[in-house]
CSV table of C-alpha atoms in Angstrom, one decimal:
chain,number,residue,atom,x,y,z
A,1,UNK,CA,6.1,32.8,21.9
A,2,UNK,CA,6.2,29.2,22.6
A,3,UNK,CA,9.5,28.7,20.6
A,4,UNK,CA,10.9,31.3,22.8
A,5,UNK,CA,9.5,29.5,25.8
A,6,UNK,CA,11.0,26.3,25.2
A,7,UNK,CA,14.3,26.7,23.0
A,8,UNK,CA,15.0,24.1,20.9
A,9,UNK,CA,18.7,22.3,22.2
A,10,UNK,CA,21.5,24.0,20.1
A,11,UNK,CA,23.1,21.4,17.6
A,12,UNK,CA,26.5,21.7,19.4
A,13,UNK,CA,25.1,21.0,23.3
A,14,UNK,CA,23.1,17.8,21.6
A,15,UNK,CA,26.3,16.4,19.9
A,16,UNK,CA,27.8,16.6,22.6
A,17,UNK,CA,25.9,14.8,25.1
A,18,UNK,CA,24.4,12.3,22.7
A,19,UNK,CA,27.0,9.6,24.3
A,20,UNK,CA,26.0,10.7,28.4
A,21,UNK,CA,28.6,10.9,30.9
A,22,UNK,CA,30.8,8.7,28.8
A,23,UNK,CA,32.5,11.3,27.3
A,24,UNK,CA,33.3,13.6,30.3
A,25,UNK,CA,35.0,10.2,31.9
A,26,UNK,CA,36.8,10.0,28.2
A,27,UNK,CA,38.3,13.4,28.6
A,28,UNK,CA,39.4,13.2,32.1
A,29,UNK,CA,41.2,9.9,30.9
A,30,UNK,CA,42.8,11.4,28.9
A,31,UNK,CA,44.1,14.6,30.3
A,32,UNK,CA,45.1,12.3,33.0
A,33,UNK,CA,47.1,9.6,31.1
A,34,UNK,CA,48.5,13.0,29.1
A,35,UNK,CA,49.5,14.9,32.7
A,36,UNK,CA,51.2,11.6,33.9
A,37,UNK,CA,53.2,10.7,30.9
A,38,UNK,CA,54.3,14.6,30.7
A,39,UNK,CA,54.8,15.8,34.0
A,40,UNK,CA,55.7,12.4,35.7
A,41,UNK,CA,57.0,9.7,33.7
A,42,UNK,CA,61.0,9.3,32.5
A,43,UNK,CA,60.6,11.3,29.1
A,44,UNK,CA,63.0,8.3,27.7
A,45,UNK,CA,60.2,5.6,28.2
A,46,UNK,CA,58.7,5.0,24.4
A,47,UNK,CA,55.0,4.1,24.4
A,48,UNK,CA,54.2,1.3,21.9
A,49,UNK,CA,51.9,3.1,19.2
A,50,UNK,CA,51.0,-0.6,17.3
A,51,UNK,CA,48.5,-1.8,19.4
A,52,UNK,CA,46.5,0.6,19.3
A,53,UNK,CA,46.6,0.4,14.9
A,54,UNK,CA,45.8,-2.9,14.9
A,55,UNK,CA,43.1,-2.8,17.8
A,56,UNK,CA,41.5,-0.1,15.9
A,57,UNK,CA,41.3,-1.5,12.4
A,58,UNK,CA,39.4,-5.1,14.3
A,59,UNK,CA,36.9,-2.4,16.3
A,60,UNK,CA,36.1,-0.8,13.3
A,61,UNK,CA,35.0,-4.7,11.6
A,62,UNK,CA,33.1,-5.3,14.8
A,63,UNK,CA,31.2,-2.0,14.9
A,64,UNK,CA,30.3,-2.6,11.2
A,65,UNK,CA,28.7,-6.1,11.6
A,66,UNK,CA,26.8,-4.9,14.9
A,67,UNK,CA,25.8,-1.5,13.5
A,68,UNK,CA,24.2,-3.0,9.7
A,69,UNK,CA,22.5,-6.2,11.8
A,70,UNK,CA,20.5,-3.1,14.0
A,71,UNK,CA,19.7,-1.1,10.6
A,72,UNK,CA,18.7,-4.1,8.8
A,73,UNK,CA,16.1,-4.4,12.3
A,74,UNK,CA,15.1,-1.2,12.0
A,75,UNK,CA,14.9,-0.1,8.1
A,76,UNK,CA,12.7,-4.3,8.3
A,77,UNK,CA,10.7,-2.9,11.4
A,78,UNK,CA,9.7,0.5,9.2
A,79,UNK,CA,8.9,-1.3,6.1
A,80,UNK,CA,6.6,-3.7,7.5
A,81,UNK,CA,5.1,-0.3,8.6
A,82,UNK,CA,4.8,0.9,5.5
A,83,UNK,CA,3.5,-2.5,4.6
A,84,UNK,CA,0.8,-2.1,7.0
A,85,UNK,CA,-0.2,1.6,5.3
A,86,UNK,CA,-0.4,0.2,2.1
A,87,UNK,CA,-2.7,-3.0,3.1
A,88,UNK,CA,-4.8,-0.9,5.7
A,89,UNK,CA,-5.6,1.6,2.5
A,90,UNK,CA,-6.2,-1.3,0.6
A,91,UNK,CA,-8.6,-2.8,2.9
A,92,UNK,CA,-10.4,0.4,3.6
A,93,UNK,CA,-10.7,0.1,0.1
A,94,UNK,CA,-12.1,-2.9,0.0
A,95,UNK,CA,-15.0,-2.4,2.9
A,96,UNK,CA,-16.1,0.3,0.9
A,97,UNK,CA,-16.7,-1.1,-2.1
A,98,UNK,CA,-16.7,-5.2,-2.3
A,99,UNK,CA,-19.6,-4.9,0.8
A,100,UNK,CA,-23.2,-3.9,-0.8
A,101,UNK,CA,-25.2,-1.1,1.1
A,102,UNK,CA,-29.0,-1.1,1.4
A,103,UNK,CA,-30.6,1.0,-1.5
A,104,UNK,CA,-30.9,4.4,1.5
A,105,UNK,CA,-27.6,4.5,2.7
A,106,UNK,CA,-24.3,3.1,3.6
A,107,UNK,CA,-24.0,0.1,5.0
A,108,UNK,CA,-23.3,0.6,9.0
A,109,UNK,CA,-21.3,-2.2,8.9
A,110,UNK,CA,-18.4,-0.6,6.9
A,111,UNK,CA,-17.5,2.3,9.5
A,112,UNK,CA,-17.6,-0.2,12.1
A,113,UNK,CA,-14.8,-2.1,10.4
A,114,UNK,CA,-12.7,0.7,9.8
A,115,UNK,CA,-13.1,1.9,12.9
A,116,UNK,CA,-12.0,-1.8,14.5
A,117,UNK,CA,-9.0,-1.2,12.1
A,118,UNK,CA,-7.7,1.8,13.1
A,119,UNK,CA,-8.3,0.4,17.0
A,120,UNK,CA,-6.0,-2.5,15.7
A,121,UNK,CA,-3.5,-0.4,14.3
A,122,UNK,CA,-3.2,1.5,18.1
A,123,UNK,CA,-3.1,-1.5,20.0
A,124,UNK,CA,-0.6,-2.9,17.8
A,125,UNK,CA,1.6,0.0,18.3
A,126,UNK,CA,1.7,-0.2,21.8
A,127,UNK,CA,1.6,-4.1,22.1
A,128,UNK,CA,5.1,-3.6,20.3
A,129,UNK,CA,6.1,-1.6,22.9
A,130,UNK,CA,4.9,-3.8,25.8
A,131,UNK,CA,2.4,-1.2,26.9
A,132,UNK,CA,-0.9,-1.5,27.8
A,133,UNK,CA,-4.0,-0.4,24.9
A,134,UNK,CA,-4.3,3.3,25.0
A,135,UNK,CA,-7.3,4.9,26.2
A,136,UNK,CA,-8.4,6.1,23.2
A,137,UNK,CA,-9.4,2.9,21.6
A,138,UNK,CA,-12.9,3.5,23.8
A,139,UNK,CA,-14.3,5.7,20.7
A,140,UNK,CA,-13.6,2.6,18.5
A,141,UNK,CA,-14.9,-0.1,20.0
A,142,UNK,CA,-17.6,-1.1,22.7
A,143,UNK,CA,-16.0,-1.5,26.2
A,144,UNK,CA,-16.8,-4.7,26.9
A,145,UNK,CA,-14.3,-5.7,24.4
A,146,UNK,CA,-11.8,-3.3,25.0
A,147,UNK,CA,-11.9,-4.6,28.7
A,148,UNK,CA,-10.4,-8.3,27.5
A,149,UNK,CA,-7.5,-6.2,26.5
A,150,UNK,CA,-6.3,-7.3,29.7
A,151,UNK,CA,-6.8,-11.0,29.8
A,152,UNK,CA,-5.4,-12.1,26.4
A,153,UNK,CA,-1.5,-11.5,25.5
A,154,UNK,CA,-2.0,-10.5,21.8
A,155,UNK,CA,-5.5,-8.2,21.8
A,156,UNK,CA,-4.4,-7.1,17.8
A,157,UNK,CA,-4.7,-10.6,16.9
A,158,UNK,CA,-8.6,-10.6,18.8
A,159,UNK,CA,-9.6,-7.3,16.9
A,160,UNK,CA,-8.3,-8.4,13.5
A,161,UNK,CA,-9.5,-11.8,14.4
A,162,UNK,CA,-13.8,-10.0,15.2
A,163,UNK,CA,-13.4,-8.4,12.3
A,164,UNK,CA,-13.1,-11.7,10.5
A,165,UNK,CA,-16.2,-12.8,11.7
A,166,UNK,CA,-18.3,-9.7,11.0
A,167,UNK,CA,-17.4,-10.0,7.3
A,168,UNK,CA,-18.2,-13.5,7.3
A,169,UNK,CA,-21.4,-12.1,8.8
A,170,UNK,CA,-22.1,-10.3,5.7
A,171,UNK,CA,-21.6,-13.5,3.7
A,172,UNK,CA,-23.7,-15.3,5.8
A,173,UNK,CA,-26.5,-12.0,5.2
A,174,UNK,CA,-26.0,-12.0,1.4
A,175,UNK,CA,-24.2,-8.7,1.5
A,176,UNK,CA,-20.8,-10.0,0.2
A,177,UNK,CA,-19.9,-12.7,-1.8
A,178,UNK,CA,-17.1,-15.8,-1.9
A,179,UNK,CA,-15.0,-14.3,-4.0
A,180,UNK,CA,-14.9,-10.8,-2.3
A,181,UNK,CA,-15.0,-12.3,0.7
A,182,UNK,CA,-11.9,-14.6,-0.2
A,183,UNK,CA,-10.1,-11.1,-1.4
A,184,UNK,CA,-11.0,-9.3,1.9
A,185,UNK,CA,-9.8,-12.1,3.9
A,186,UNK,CA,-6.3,-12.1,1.7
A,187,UNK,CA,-5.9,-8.5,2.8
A,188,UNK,CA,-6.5,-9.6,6.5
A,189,UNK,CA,-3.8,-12.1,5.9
A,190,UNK,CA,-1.0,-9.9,5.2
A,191,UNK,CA,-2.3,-7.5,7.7
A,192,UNK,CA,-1.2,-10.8,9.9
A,193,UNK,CA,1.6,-11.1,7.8
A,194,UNK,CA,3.3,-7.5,8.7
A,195,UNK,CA,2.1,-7.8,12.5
A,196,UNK,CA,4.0,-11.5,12.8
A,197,UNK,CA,6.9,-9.6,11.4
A,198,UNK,CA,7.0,-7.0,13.5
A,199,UNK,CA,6.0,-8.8,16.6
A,200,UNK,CA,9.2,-11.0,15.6
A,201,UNK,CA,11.5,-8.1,15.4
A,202,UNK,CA,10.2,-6.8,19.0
A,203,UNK,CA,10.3,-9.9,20.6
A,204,UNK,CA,13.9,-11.0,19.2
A,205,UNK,CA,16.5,-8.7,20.2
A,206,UNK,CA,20.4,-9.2,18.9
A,207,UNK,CA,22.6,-11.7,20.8
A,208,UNK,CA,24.0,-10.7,23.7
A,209,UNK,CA,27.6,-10.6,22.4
A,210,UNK,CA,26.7,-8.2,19.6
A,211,UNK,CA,25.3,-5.6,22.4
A,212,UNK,CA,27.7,-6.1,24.9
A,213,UNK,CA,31.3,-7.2,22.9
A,214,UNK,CA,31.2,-3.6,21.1
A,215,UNK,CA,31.0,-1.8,24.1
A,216,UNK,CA,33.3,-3.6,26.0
A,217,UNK,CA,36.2,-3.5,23.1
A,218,UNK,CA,35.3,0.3,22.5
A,219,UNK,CA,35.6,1.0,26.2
A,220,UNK,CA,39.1,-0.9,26.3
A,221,UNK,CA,40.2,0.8,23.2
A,222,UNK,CA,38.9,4.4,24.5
A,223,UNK,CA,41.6,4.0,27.4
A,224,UNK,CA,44.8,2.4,25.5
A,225,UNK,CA,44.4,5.2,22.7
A,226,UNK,CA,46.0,7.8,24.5
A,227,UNK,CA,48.2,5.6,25.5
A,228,UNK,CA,49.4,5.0,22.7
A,229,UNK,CA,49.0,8.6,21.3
A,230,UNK,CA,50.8,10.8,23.9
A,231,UNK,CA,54.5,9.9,22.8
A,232,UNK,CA,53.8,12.1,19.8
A,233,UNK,CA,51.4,14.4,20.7
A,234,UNK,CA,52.2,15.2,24.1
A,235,UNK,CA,49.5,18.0,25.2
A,236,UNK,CA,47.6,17.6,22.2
A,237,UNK,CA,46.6,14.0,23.2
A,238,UNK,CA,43.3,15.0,25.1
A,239,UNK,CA,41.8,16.5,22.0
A,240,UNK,CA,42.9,13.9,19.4
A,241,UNK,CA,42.1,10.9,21.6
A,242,UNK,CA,38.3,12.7,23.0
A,243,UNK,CA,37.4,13.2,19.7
A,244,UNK,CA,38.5,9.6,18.4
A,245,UNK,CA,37.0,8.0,21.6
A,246,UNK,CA,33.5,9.9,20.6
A,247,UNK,CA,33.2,9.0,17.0
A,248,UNK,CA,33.1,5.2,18.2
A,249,UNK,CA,31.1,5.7,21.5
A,250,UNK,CA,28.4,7.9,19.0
A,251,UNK,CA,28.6,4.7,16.9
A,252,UNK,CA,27.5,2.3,19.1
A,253,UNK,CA,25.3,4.7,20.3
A,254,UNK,CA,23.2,4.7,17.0
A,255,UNK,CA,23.6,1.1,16.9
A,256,UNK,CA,21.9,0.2,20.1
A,257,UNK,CA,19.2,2.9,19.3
A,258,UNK,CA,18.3,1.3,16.1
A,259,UNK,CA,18.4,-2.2,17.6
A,260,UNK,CA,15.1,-1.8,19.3
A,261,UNK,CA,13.1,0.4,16.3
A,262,UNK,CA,10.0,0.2,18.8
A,263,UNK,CA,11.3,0.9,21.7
A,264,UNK,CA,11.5,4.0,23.6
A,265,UNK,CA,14.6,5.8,22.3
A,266,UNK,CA,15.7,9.0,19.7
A,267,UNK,CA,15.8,6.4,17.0
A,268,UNK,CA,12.5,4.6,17.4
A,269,UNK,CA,10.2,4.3,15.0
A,270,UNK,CA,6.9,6.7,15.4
A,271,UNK,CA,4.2,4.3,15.1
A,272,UNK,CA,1.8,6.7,16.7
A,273,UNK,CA,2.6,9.2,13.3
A,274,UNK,CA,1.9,6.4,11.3
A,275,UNK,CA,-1.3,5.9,12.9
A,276,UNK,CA,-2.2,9.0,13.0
A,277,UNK,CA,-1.6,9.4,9.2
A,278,UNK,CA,-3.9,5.7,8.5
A,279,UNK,CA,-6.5,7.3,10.7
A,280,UNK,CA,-7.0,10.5,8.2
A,281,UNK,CA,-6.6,8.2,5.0
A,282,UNK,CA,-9.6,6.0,6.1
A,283,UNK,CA,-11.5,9.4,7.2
A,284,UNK,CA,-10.9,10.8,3.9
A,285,UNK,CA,-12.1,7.7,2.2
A,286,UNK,CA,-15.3,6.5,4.5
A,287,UNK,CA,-16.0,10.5,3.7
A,288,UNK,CA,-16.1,10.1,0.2
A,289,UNK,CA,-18.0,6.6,0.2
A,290,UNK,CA,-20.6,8.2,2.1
A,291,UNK,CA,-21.1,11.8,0.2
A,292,UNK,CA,-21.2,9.0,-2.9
A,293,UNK,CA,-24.3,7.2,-1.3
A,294,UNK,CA,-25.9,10.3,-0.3
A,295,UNK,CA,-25.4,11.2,-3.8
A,296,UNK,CA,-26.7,8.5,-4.9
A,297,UNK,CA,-30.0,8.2,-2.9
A,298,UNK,CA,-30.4,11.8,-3.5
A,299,UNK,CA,-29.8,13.0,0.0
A,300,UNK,CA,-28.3,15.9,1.1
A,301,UNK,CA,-26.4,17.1,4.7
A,302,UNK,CA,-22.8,15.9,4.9
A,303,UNK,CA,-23.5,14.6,9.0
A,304,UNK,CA,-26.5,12.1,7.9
A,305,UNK,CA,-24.2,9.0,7.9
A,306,UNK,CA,-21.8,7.4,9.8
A,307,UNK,CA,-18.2,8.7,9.9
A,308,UNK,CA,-15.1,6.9,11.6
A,309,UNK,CA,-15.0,10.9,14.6
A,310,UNK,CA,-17.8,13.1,15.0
């Protein structure tokens, strides 16, 4: 029922209006440049078709450059993402194992951490975005920190940073030694590494001229093509020169989607699945770790310790 409800867009109508309005202006161009040179202008006066070959070939270098510099953003922006996976597994991994529990239980120290973790992982996503901490986070940690969110400009950093200090706690407590404590901390370090990375990305867009130069050339070229088209295809310039204008304007379209890869746009990268699929990992894992100590201390009832959700 709800697919009925709410249709998914038919491929056609979304092709066509990925560009906007720019391509209903395109098409009036050139139906208008087409009408004129047909109905109004001396049939004897030749068009010149060269510039328009040679303006072409340099649009089509300029688009390239612009286009790989915003995929090499993005595809770097997604793979420090998958970086962070990877090191927030291994660091889950780590809590539960390097960190010795009490001889009853599991040590309440270790779903604390992961929980911290995963409020890291949320903050980060929206501090990439320039958005406030989402609500949510309020399950993770207490409020009192979770209301500094406000007063300092990177709150990831001041999670990953408490988090820090609670495992040097446990040194401190005998409940983790140098070594592990060394290898924990390394994890934390590229854990900083990825968000510096990312946080570079976000706060670095592209030059100016390699957002607005591309435009501006494919916006000149868009009106001298049927120019330069209409001496030989007379009514069948509209179609030819709509079609050509689009497959440049849907270009640059991708390009300044993928420029931003946090940003709010089709392209963006979905932190919040990303999240979302860390947050069940360490579930599944603080789940396991804690059947294992009831196991071990010959318990039984899977609700008698700590899990990251109720």
């Amino acid at each position: 029922m709800s697919r009925i409800m709410s249709p998914k867009p038919p491929f056609l109508f979304t092709t066509l209006t990925y560009v906007g309005w720019s391509l209903f202006w395109l098409l009036l161009w050139d139906i208008f440049v087409t009408a004129y040179y047909m109905l109004v202008l001396d049939p004897t006066y030749s068009l010149p078709s060269m510039p328009v070959t040679l303006m072409g070939s340099a649009l089509v270098v300029l688009i390239s450059f612009r286009n790989t510099s915003a995929y090499n953003r993005w595809w770097e922006a997604r793979t420090l993402w998958g970086g962070m996976t990877n090191y927030s597994r291994s660091y889950a991994r780590q809590v539960l194992t390097l960190i010795d529990d009490p001889q009853d239980g599991l040590n309440p120290v270790k779903p604390l951490l992961l929980k911290r973790h995963l409020a890291y992982l949320k903050s980060l996503s929206a501090h990439l975005r320039g958005e406030p901490c989402p609500t949510d986070i309020r399950e993770l940690i207490d409020w009192q920190e979770q209301a500094r969110s406000d007063q300092t400009n990177n709150f990831p950093n001041d999670l990953l940073t408490t988090s820090a200090a609670l495992l040097v706690q446990e040194y401190k407590e005998g409940r983790l030694d140098s070594i592990r404590l060394a290898r924990l901390e390394s994890t934390m370090v590229e854990l900083s590494n990825c968000q510096g990375g990312m946080e570079r990305i976000a706060n670095t867009p592209l030059p100016f001229p390699y957002v607005y130069f591309p435009r501006f050339f494919i916006t000149l070229f868009c009106i001298i093509v049927p120019i330069g088209l209409v001496e030989t295809l007379h009514w069948f310039t509209p179609l030819v020169s709509t079609v050509v204008g689009y497959m440049l304007l849907a270009i640059e379209t991708v390009g300044t989607h993928l420029q931003n890869p946090f940003h709010d746009s089709e392209l963006r990268i979905q932190t919040e699945t990303i999240c979302q699929n860390i947050e069940r990992n360490l579930n599944s894992m603080l789940r396991d770790a804690r059947d294992e100590r009831l196991a071990a201390a010959g318990k039984a009832g899977p609700n008698e310790l700590p899990c990251l959700f109720t």
